[in-house]
Structures are given as structure tokens and as C-alpha cells.
Tab-separated table of C-alpha atoms in Angstrom:
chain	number	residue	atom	x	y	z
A	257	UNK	CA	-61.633	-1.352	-62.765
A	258	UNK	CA	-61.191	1.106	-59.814
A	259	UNK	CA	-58.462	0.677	-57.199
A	260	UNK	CA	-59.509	-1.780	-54.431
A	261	UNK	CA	-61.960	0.194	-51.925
A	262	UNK	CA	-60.340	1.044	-49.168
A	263	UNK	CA	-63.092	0.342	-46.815
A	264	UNK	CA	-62.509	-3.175	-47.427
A	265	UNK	CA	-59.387	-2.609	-45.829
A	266	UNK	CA	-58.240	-3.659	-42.068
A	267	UNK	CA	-58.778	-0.402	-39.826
A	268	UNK	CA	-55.374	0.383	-39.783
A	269	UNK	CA	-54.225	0.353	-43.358
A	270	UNK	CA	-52.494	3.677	-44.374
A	271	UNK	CA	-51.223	4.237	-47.556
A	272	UNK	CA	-47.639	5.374	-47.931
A	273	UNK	CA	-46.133	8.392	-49.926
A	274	UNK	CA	-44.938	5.791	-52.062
A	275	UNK	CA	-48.459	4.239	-52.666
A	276	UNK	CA	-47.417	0.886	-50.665
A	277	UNK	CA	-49.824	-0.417	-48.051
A	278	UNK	CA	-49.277	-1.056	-44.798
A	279	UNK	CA	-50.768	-2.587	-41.997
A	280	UNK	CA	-50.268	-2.402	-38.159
A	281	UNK	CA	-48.107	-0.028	-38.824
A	282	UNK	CA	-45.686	-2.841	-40.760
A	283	UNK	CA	-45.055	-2.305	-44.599
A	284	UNK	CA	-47.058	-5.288	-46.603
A	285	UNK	CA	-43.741	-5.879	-48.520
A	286	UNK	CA	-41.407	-6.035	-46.008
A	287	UNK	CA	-43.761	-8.336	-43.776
A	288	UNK	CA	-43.922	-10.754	-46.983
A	289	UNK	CA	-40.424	-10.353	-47.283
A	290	UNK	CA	-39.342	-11.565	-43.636
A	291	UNK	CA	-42.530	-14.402	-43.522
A	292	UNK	CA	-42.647	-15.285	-46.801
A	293	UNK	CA	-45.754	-15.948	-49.183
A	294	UNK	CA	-48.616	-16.897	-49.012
A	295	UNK	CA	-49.039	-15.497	-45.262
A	296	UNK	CA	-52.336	-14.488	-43.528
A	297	UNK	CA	-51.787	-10.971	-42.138
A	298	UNK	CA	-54.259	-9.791	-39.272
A	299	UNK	CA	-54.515	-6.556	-38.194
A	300	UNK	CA	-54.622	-6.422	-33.971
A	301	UNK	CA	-55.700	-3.789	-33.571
A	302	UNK	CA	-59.233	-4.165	-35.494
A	303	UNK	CA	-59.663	-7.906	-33.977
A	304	UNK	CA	-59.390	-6.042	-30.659
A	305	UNK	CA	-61.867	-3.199	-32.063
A	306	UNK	CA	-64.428	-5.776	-33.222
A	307	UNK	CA	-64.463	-7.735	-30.351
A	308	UNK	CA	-64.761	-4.581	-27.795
A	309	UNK	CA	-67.459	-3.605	-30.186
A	310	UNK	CA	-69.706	-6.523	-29.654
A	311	UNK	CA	-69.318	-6.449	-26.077
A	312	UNK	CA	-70.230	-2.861	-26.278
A	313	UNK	CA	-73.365	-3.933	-28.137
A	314	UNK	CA	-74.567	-6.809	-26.328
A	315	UNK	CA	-73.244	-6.783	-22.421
A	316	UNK	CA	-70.432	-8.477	-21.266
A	317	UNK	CA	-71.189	-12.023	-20.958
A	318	UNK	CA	-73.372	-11.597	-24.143
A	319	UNK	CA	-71.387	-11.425	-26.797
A	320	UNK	CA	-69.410	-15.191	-27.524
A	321	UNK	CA	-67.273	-15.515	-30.577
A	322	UNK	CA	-67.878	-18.569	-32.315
A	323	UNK	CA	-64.175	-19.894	-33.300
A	324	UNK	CA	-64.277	-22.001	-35.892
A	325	UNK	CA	-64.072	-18.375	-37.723
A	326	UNK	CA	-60.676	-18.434	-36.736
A	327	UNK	CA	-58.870	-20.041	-33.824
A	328	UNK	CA	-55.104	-20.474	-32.878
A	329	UNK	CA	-54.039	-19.303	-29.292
A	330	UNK	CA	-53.950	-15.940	-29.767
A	331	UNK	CA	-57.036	-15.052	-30.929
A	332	UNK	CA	-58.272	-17.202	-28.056
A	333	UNK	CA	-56.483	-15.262	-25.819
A	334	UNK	CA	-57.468	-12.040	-27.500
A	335	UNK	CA	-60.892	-12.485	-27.690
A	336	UNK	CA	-61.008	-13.265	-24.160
A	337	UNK	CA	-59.242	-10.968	-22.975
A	338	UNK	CA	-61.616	-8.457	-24.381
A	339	UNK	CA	-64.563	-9.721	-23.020
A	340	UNK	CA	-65.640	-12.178	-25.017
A	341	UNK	CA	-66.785	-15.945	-24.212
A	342	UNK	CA	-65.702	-18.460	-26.895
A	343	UNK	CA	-68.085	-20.796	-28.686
A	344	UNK	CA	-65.906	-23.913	-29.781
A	345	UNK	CA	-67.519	-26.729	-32.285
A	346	UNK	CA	-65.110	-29.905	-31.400
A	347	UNK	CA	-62.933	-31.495	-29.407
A	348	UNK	CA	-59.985	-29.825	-31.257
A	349	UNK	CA	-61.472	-26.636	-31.022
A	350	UNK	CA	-62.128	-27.157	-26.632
A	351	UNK	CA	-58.685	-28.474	-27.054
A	352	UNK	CA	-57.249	-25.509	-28.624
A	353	UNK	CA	-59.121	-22.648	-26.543
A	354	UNK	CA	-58.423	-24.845	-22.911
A	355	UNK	CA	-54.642	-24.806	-24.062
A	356	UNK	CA	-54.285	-20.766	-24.764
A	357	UNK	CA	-55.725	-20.409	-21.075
A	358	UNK	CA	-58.987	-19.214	-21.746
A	359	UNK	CA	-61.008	-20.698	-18.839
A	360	UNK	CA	-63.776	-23.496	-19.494
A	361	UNK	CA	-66.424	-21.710	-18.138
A	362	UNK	CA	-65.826	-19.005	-20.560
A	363	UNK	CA	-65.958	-21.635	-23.476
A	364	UNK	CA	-69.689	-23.533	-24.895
A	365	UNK	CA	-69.865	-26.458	-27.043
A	366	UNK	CA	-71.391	-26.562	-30.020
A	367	UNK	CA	-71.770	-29.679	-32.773
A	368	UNK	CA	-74.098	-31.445	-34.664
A	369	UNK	CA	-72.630	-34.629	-34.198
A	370	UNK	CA	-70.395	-34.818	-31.076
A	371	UNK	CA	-68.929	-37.700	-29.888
A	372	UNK	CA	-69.391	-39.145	-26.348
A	373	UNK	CA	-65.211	-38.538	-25.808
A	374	UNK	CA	-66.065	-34.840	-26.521
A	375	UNK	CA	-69.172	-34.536	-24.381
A	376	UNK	CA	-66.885	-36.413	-21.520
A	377	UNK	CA	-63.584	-33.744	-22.372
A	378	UNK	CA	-66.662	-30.675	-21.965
A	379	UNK	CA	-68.105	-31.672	-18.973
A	380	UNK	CA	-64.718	-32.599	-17.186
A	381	UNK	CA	-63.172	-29.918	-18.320
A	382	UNK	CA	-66.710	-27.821	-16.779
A	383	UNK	CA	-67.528	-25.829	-20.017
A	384	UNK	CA	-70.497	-23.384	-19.387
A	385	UNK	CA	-73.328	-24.764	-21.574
A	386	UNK	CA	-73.833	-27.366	-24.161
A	387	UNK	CA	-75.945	-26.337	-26.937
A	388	UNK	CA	-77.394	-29.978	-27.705
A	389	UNK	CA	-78.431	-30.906	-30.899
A	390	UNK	CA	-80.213	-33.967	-31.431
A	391	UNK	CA	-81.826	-36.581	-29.504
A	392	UNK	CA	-78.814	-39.419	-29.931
A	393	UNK	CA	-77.110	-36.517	-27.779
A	394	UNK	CA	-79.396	-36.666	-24.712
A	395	UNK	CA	-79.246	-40.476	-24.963
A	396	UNK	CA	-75.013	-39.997	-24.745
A	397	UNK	CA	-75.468	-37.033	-21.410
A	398	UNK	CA	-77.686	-39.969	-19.969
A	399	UNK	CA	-75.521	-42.305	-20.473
A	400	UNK	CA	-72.707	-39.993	-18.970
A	401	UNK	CA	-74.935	-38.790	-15.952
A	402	UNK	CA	-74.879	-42.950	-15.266
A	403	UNK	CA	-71.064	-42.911	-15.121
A	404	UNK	CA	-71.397	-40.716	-12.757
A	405	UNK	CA	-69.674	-37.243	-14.341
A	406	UNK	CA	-71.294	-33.592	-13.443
A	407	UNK	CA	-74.509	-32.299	-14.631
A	408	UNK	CA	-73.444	-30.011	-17.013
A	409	UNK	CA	-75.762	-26.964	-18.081
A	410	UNK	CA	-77.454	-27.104	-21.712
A	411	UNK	CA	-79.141	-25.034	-24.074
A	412	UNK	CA	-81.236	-26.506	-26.998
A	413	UNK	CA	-80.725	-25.713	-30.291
A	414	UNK	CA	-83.917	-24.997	-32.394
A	415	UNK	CA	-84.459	-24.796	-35.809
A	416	UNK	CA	-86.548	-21.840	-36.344
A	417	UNK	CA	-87.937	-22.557	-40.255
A	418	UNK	CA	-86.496	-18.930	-41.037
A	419	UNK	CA	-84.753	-18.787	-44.539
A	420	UNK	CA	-81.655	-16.962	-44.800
A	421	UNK	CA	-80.840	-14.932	-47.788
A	422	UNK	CA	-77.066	-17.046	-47.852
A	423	UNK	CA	-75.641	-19.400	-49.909
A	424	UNK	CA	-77.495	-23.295	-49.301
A	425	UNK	CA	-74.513	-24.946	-48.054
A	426	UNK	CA	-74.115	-22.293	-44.793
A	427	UNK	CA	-77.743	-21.217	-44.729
A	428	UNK	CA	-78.920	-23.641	-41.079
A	429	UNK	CA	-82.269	-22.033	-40.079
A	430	UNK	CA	-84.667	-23.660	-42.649
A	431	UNK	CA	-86.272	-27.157	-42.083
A	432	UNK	CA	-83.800	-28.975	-44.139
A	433	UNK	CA	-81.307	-29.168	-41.980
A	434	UNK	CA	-78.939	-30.786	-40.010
A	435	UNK	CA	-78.568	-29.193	-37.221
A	436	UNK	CA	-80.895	-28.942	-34.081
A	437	UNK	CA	-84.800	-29.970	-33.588
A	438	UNK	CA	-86.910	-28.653	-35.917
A	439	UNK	CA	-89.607	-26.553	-34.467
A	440	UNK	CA	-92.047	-26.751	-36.886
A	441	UNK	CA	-92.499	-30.388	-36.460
A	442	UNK	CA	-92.844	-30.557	-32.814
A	443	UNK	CA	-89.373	-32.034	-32.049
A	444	UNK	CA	-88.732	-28.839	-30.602
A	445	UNK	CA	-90.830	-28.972	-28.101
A	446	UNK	CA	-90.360	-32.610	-27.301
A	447	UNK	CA	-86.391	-32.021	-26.537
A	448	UNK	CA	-86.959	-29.086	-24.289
A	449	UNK	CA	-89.840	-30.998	-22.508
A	450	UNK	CA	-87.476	-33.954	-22.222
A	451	UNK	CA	-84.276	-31.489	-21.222
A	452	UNK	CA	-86.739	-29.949	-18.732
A	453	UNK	CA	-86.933	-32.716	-16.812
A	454	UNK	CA	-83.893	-34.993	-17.402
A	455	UNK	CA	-81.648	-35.393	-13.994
A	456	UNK	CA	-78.377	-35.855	-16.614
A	457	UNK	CA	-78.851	-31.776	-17.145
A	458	UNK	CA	-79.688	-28.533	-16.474
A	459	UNK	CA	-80.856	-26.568	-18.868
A	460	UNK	CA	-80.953	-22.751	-19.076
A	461	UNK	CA	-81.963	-22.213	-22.690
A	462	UNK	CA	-82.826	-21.749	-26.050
A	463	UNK	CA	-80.752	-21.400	-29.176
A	464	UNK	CA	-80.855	-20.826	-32.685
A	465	UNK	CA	-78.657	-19.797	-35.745
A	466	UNK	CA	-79.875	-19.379	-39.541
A	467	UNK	CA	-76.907	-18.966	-41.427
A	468	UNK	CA	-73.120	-17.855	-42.003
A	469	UNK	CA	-72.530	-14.393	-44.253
A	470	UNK	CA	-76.266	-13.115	-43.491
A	471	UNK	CA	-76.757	-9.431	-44.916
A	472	UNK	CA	-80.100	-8.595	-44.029
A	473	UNK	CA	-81.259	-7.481	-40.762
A	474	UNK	CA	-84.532	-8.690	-40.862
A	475	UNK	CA	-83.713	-11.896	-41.182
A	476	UNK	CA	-82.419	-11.830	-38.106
A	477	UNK	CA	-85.242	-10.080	-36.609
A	478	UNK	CA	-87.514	-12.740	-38.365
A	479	UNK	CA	-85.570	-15.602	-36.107
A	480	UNK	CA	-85.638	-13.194	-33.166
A	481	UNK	CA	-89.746	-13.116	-32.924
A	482	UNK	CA	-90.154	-16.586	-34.010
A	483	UNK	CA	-87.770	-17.827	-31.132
A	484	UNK	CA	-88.806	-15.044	-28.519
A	485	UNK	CA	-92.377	-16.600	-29.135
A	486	UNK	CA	-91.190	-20.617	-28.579
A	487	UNK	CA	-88.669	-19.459	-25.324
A	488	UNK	CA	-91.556	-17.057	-23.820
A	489	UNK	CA	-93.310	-19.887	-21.992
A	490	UNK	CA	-90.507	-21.848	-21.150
A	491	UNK	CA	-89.096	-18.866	-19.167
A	492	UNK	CA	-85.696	-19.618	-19.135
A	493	UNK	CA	-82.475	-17.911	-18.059
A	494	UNK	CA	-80.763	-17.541	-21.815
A	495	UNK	CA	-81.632	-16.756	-25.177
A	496	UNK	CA	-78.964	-17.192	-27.536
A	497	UNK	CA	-79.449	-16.310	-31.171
A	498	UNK	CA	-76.558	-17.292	-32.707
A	499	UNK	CA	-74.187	-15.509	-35.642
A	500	UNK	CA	-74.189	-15.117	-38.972
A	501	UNK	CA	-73.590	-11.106	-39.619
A	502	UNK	CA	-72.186	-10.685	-43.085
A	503	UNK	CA	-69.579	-8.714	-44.088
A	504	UNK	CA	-68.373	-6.548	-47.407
A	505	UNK	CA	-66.092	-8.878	-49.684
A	506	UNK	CA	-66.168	-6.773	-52.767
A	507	UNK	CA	-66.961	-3.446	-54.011
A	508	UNK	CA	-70.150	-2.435	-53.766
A	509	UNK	CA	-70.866	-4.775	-50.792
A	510	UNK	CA	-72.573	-3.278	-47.636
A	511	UNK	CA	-73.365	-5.041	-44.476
A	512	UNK	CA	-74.691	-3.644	-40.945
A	513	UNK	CA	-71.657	-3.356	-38.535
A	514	UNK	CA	-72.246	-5.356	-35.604
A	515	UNK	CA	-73.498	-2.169	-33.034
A	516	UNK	CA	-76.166	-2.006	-35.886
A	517	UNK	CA	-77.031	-5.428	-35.600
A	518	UNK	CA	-77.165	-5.608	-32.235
A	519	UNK	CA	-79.458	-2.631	-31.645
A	520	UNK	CA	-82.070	-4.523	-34.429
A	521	UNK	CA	-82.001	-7.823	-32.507
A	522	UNK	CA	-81.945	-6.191	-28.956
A	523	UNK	CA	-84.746	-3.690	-29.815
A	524	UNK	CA	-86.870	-6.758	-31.159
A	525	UNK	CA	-86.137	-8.757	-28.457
A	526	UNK	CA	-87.489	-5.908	-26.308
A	527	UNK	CA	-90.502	-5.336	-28.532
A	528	UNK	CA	-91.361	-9.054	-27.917
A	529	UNK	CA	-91.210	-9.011	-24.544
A	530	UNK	CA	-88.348	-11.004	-23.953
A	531	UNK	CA	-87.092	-11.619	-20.527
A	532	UNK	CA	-84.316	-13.871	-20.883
A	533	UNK	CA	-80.632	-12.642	-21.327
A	534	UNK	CA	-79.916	-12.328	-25.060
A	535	UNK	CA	-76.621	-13.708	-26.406
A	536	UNK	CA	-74.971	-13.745	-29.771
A	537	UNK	CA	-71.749	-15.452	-31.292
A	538	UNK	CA	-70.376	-13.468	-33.654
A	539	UNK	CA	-67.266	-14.862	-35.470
A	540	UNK	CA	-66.518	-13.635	-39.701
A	541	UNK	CA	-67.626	-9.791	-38.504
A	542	UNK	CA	-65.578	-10.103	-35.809
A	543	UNK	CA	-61.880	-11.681	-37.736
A	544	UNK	CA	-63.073	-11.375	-41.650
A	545	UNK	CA	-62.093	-7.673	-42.532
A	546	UNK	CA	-58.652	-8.087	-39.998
A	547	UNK	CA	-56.769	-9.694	-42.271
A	548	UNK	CA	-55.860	-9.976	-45.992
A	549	UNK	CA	-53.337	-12.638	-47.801
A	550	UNK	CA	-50.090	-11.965	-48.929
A	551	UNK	CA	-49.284	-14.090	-52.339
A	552	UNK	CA	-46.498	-13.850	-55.014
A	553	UNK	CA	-47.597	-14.393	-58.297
A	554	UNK	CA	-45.454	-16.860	-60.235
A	555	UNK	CA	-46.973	-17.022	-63.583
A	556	UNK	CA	-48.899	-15.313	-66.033
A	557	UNK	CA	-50.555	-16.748	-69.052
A	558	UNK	CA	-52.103	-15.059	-71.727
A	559	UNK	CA	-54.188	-17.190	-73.483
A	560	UNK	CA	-55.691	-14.541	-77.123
A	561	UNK	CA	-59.011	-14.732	-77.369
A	562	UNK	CA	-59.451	-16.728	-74.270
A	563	UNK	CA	-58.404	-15.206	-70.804
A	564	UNK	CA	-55.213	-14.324	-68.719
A	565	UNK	CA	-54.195	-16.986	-66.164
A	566	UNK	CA	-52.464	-15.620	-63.213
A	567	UNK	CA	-51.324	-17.905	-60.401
A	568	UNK	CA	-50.077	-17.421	-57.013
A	569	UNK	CA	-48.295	-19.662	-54.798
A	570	UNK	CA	-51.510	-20.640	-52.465
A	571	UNK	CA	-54.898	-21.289	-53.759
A	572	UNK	CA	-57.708	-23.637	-52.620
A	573	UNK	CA	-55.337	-24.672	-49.563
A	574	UNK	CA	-55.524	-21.442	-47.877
A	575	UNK	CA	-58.939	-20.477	-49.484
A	576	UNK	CA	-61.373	-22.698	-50.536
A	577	UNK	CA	-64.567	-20.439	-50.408
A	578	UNK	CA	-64.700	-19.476	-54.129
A	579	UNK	CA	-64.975	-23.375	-54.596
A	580	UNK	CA	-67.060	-23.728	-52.416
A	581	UNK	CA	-69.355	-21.432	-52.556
A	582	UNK	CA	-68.673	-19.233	-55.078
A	583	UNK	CA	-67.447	-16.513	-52.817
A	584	UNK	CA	-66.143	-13.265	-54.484
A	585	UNK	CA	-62.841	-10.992	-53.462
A	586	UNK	CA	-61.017	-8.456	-54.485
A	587	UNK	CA	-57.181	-8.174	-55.109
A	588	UNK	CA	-54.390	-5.733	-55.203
A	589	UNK	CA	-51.094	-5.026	-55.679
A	590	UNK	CA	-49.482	-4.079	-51.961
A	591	UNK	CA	-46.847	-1.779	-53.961
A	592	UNK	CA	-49.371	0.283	-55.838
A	593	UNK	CA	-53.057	-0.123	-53.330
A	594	UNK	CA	-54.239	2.935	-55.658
A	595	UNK	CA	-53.291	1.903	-58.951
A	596	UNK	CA	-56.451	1.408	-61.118
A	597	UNK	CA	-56.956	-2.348	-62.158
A	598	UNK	CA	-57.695	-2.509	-66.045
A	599	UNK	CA	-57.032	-6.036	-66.422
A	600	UNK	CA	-58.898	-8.686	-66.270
A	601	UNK	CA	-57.813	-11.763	-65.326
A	602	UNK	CA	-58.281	-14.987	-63.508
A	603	UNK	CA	-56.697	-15.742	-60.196
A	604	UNK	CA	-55.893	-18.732	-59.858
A	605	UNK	CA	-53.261	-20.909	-57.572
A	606	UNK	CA	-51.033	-23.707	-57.799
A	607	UNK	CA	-52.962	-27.002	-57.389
A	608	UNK	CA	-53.638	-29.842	-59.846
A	609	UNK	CA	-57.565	-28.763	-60.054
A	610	UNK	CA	-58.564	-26.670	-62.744
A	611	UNK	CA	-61.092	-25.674	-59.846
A	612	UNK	CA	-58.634	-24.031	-57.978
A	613	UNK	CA	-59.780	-20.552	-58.334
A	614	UNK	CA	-59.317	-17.602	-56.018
A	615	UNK	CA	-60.857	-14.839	-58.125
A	616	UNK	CA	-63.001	-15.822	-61.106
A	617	UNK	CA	-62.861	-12.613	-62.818
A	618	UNK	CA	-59.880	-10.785	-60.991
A	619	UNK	CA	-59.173	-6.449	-61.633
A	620	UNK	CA	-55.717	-6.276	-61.555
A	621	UNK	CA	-53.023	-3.600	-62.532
A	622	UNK	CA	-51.646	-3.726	-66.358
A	623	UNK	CA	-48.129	-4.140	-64.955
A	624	UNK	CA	-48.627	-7.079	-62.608
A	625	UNK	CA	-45.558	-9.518	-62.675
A	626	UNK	CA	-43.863	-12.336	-62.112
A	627	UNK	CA	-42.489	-11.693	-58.484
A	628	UNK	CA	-45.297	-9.180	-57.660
A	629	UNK	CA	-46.928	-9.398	-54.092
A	630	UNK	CA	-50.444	-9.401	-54.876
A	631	UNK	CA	-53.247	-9.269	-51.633
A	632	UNK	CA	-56.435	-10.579	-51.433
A	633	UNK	CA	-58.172	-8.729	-48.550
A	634	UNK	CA	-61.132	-9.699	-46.140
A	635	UNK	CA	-59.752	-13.175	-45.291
A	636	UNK	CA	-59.590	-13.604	-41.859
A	637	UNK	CA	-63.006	-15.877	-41.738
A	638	UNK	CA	-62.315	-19.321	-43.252
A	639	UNK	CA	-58.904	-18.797	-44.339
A	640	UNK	CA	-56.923	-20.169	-42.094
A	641	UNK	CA	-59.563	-22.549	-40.509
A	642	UNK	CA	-60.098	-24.530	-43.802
A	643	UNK	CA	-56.325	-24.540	-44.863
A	644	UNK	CA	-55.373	-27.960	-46.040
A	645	UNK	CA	-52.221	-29.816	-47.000
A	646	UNK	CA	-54.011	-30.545	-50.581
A	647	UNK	CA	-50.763	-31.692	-53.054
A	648	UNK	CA	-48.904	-31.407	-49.719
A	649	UNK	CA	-48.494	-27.718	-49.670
A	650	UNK	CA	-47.676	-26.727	-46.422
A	651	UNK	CA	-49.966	-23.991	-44.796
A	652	UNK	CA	-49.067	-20.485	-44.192
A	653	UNK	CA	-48.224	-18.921	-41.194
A	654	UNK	CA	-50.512	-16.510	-39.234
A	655	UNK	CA	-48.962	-12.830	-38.520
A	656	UNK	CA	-49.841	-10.312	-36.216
A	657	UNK	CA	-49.113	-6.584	-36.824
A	658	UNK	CA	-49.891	-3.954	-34.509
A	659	UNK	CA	-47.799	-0.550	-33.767
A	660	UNK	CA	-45.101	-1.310	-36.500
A	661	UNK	CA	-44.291	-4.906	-35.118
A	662	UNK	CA	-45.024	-8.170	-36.860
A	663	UNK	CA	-44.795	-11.570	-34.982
A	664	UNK	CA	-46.239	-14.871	-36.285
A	665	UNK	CA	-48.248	-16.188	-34.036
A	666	UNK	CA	-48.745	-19.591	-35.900
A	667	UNK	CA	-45.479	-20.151	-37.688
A	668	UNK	CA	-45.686	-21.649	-41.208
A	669	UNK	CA	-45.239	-25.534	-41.725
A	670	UNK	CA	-42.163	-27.346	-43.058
A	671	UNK	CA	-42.027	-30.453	-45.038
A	672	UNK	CA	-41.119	-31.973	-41.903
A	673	UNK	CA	-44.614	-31.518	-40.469
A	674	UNK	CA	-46.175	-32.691	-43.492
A	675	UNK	CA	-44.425	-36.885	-42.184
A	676	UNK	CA	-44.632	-35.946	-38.585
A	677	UNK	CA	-47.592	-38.624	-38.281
A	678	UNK	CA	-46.574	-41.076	-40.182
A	679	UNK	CA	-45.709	-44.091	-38.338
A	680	UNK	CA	-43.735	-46.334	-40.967
């Protein structure tokens, strides 16, 4: 197998005279030697790129990264402070964003579910919209508006029928699904008529998303006429038309960049008519290609006739997407980034699952050891969000590198952390 493509790369990875990768300007080994392994490694620089780019694309006020991507307090901070509004999905996540400073009129709530605490904690805290999602939710903002709270500004979400081209369990457009009113049933139309006139709310729009990891365009086009068509009588202030760009995980991979998806939805949205303002909330293309993993393999197993075994220190805690969804990546060696990978092997980490697969059918160089730092890029989506304590591992930290300096800006957990709940 080749060496890993660059291009999957963050946007400042250089590689060094001696072949070693670095990042932000910080050598990959040396940053894995002072934090330690595993350790997600994000490149600021390109999170700042990304997130300038979308506001480039779509307007400022337009573009709204949707956090459950990725969200401690600095990339709250950062993506605000580049323009960007924050879409948060729970009480943890309003939590989170409200405690890095970002303001709550910058932040919307989203959430298929949400409880009447969290609708209470949006509202007083004076969020700009809620994207409501169900009926049982305008029953709870009733019974809210009774008690006497603000009448907060809402947008519905709609489920446009549109099929993504995704995996099942993250595609959210078709009928089956969970989330919002369905349009194709009429529910649709019986929310916004009930929204409409409801004194518990104001609402100022329309929303819809069809899936996570999306890689054509037209798909997104698809969900832009059917929803431009539904919002067009309603005349209302926003159209929002949620995430889902896709990026490149492993060779071969292309995806549009987001400037390229924003010119397909905006000129469609223009085609159609549409007078609202258009919003999106990108989160993977904004944080997925920022960051890659730092591991140190701590066994190999050669098993004739069979397969190699090689396992890391991590594993489903930090990445659980292969399980979940079958997701590919790459991996590399950070000492030799252009050393061809010949062998094959399976990636694997250090839980009690035989499931516990990073890389089903890993490239990987002939002399990969025990002690080797091995990388798997293109996780900054999902990584970190999804960490667990499975077997009580505790979960990495998160660095920052930019201009040669590397600060953790989630420091890693201790065994102490792992009782800090307990009560007896």
C-alpha cells in the first residue's frame, strides 16, 4: 500500500528532512512524548480556516457549527470567535458553550427529545431559536409560556422524505425517522400551523437535515427544493438546512469542500426563489480533517495463515465509528509519514471486545513495533465526543498546536476522575 495521502492531512502538516510529521508546527513525536498516548491532536490553524471558510460561504450569521462534532471550551470559543453561531443538542452541550463565554444568543437548541429542565435552562438562559421537534415539545413550551418564562423564538424541524446516500444509523431525512414532523404525512404542516399561531412562541422558521457524512451534492440540493417549496408560502424570516457535508477518510475519498457546497445550496436556493435567509450548521467538515490520533502500539500478533493483530493503547473508547458504522481510516507511522505500507494488518485496541476494531484491514509499514507511535488521521468529528470510560480507560486529552506550540486544552483523565462520582 502507498504512503498515507497527504491530503488527508491537517493543513499544516509538513514533513521533516527526517521524514517525521509534524503539525502546528510541533513534531508528532515529541507532542506524544510530553502528552502521552492516545492523544487527539488538532491542528488550529485549519479549525480556524474551516470555520472562516463557511462564513465566507454563507454570510455571517449563516453559517452555525453544530457541536456535538466536537465541543470543549475552546473550540466554543474558537468557533465563535470566527464568526460562527453554535448549534448545541443538550443541556450539557448549552452548558458547555454558556460556560466558554460564547453568548446565548449566538447558541440554538437542537434535540429530539428534550427535556422540560432543558427547554427552561434555553429560554432563561435566552438562546436564539429552538428548532422543535415533535408535538410533546409544543405541549412542554405551553406549559412553560403558563409559568410564565419568555417567548422564546422557534424554528420547526421538517422531515423532508429525501434519502441520503449515508450510512442508516446517521442518515435523518427519510420518513423513518426520529427526528422532526414528517412532511409527507401532513404533520408538517399541522406543527407550523399550530407554531404559527401559538402565544408560547415565535417562530421564524423552517429546518431540515438529511444526514451526517453526506458526499453528494445533490442530495443536498434535492432537500433544498423540496424545503424551499414547503417554506415558500409560509414566508418566514429563516431557512435553515442543516449539515451533513462529508469529508475524505481514506484514499481515494473525495468530498466537495464546504465553499463548494455552499455555492450548490445557495445557487438552488436562488433558483427556487427563496426569500428567506439561508443557514447551515456545519460541524465534521468543519473539525474532522483538524486532527489525527496519536497511539503507541503495544503488541503485535502474527497469527500464519490467519492475520496480524496490532493493538494500540485506545480503541473503541476514543473511536467507536468503525463499530458503529463501519467507518474506514487510514494509519501511519508519525516517524516515517512517507514510508510505503506493505503490511496488512488489523488495528485493533485494548478492550475486552473482539469488536474493538479501529482499522479492519490496516496498511502499515513492515517495520512497525512495539513502542511505535502510529496516527490515525481525520478524527476530529466523533472522536472525542463519543469517548467513553469503557473497561475504565480514562479518555485522552485534547491538544492544540499552532506556530510550534502545543497546549492541551482538555487535559487527560486520571484514575481519580474515573471515582469522582461515586458517593459510597
Amino acid at each position: 500500500m502507498k504512503p498515507v495521502p497527504l491530503s488527508l492531512l491537517p493543513d499544516t502538516a509538513e514533513v521533516r528532512g527526517d521524514g517525521s510529521l509534524a503539525i502546528g508546527g510541533c513534531d508528532l513525536l515529541e507532542v506524544a512524548a510530553q502528552f502521552g498516548t492516545p492523544a487527539f491532536v488538532y491542528d488550529e490553524a485549519h479549525l480556524r480556516a474551516r470555520c472562516r471558510e463557511a462564513v465566507a460561504a454563507f454570510g455571517p450569521g449563516r453559517a452555525v457549527y453544530a457541536t456535538k462534532a466536537f465541543l470543549c471550551g475552546a473550540m466554543a470559543r474558537l468557533a465563535y470567535d470566527e464568526g460562527m453561531l453554535l448549534d448545541v443538542a443538550s443541556g450539557g452541550e448549552l452548558y458547555v458553550a454558556l460556560h466558554a463565554g460564547v453568548p446565548a444568543d449566538a447558541l440554538t437548541l437542537h434535540g429530539n427529545n428534550k427535556s422540560i429542565a432543558e427547554l427552561r435552562m434555553a429560554i432563561e438562559a435566552g438562546v436564539r431559536h429552538i428548532v422543535v421537534d415533535s408535538f410533546d415539545e409544543l405541549d412542554r413550551l405551553d406549559t412553560l409560556h403558563a409559568e410564565g418564562l419568555p417567548v422564546p423564538k422557534v424554528i420547526a424541524r421538517i422531515t423532508p422524505g429525501v434519502h441520503a446516500h449515508t450510512h442508516e444509523f446517521i442518515a435523518t431525512g427519510q420518513d423513518d425517522s426520529k427526528f422532526g414532523f414528517n412532511l409527507g404525512n401532513g404533520d408538517a404542516q399541522l406543527a407550523v400551523d399550530r407554531m404559527r399561531r401559538s402565544p408560547s412562541m415565535q417562530m421564524e422558521g423552517v429546518h431540515c437535515h438529511i444526514g451526517s457524512n453526506v458526499f453528494e451534492a445533490s442530495s443536498f440540493g434535492k432537500a433544498a427544493e423540496v424545503m424551499a417549496k414547503f417554506a415558500a408560502p409560509l414566508d418566514l424570516p429563516e431557512l435553515v438546512l442543516g449539515g451533513g457535508l462529508g469529508v475524505a477518510y481514506v484514499a481515494g475519498e473525495e468530498a466537495p469542500t464546504i465553499t463548494q457546497w455552499g455555492n450548490v445550496l445557495l445557487d438552488a436556493c436562488q433558483a427556487l426563489g427563496v426569500r428567506s435567509a439561508v443557514s447551515v450548521e456545519p460541524g465534521r467538515s468543519i473539525v474532522a480533517q483538524a486532527a489525527v490520533t496519536l497511539y503507541t502500539v503495544g503488541t503485535i500478533k502474527h497469527i500464519p495463515g490467519v492475520r496480524t493483530y496490532v493493538s494500540v493503547d485506545g480503541g473503541m473508547s476514543d473511536n467507536p465509528r468503525p463499530v458503529l458504522y463501519g467507518s474506514g481510516y487510514e494509519a501511519f507511522l508519525p516517524r516515517a509519514v512517507g514510508a510505503e505500507r506493505p503490511l496488512s494488518a488489523r488495528l485493533v485496541g485494548k478492550h475486552c471486545e473482539s469488536g474493538d476494531v479501529l482499522i479492519f484491514e490496516a496498511g502499515l509499514p513492515a517495520d512497525v513495533a512495539v513502542g511505535d507511535v502510529l496516527a490515525t488521521p481525520v478524527t476530529g468529528a466523533y472522536g472525542h465526543s463519543m469517548a467513553s470510560n469503557y473497561n475504565k480507560l480514562t479518555r485522552p486529552p485534547v491538544v492544540f498546536v499552532n506556530d510550534g506550540v502545543a497546549r492541551a486544552v482538555v487535559r487527560r483523565e486520571t484514575y481519580e476522575d474515573l471515582v469522582r462520582c461515586e458517593t459510597v
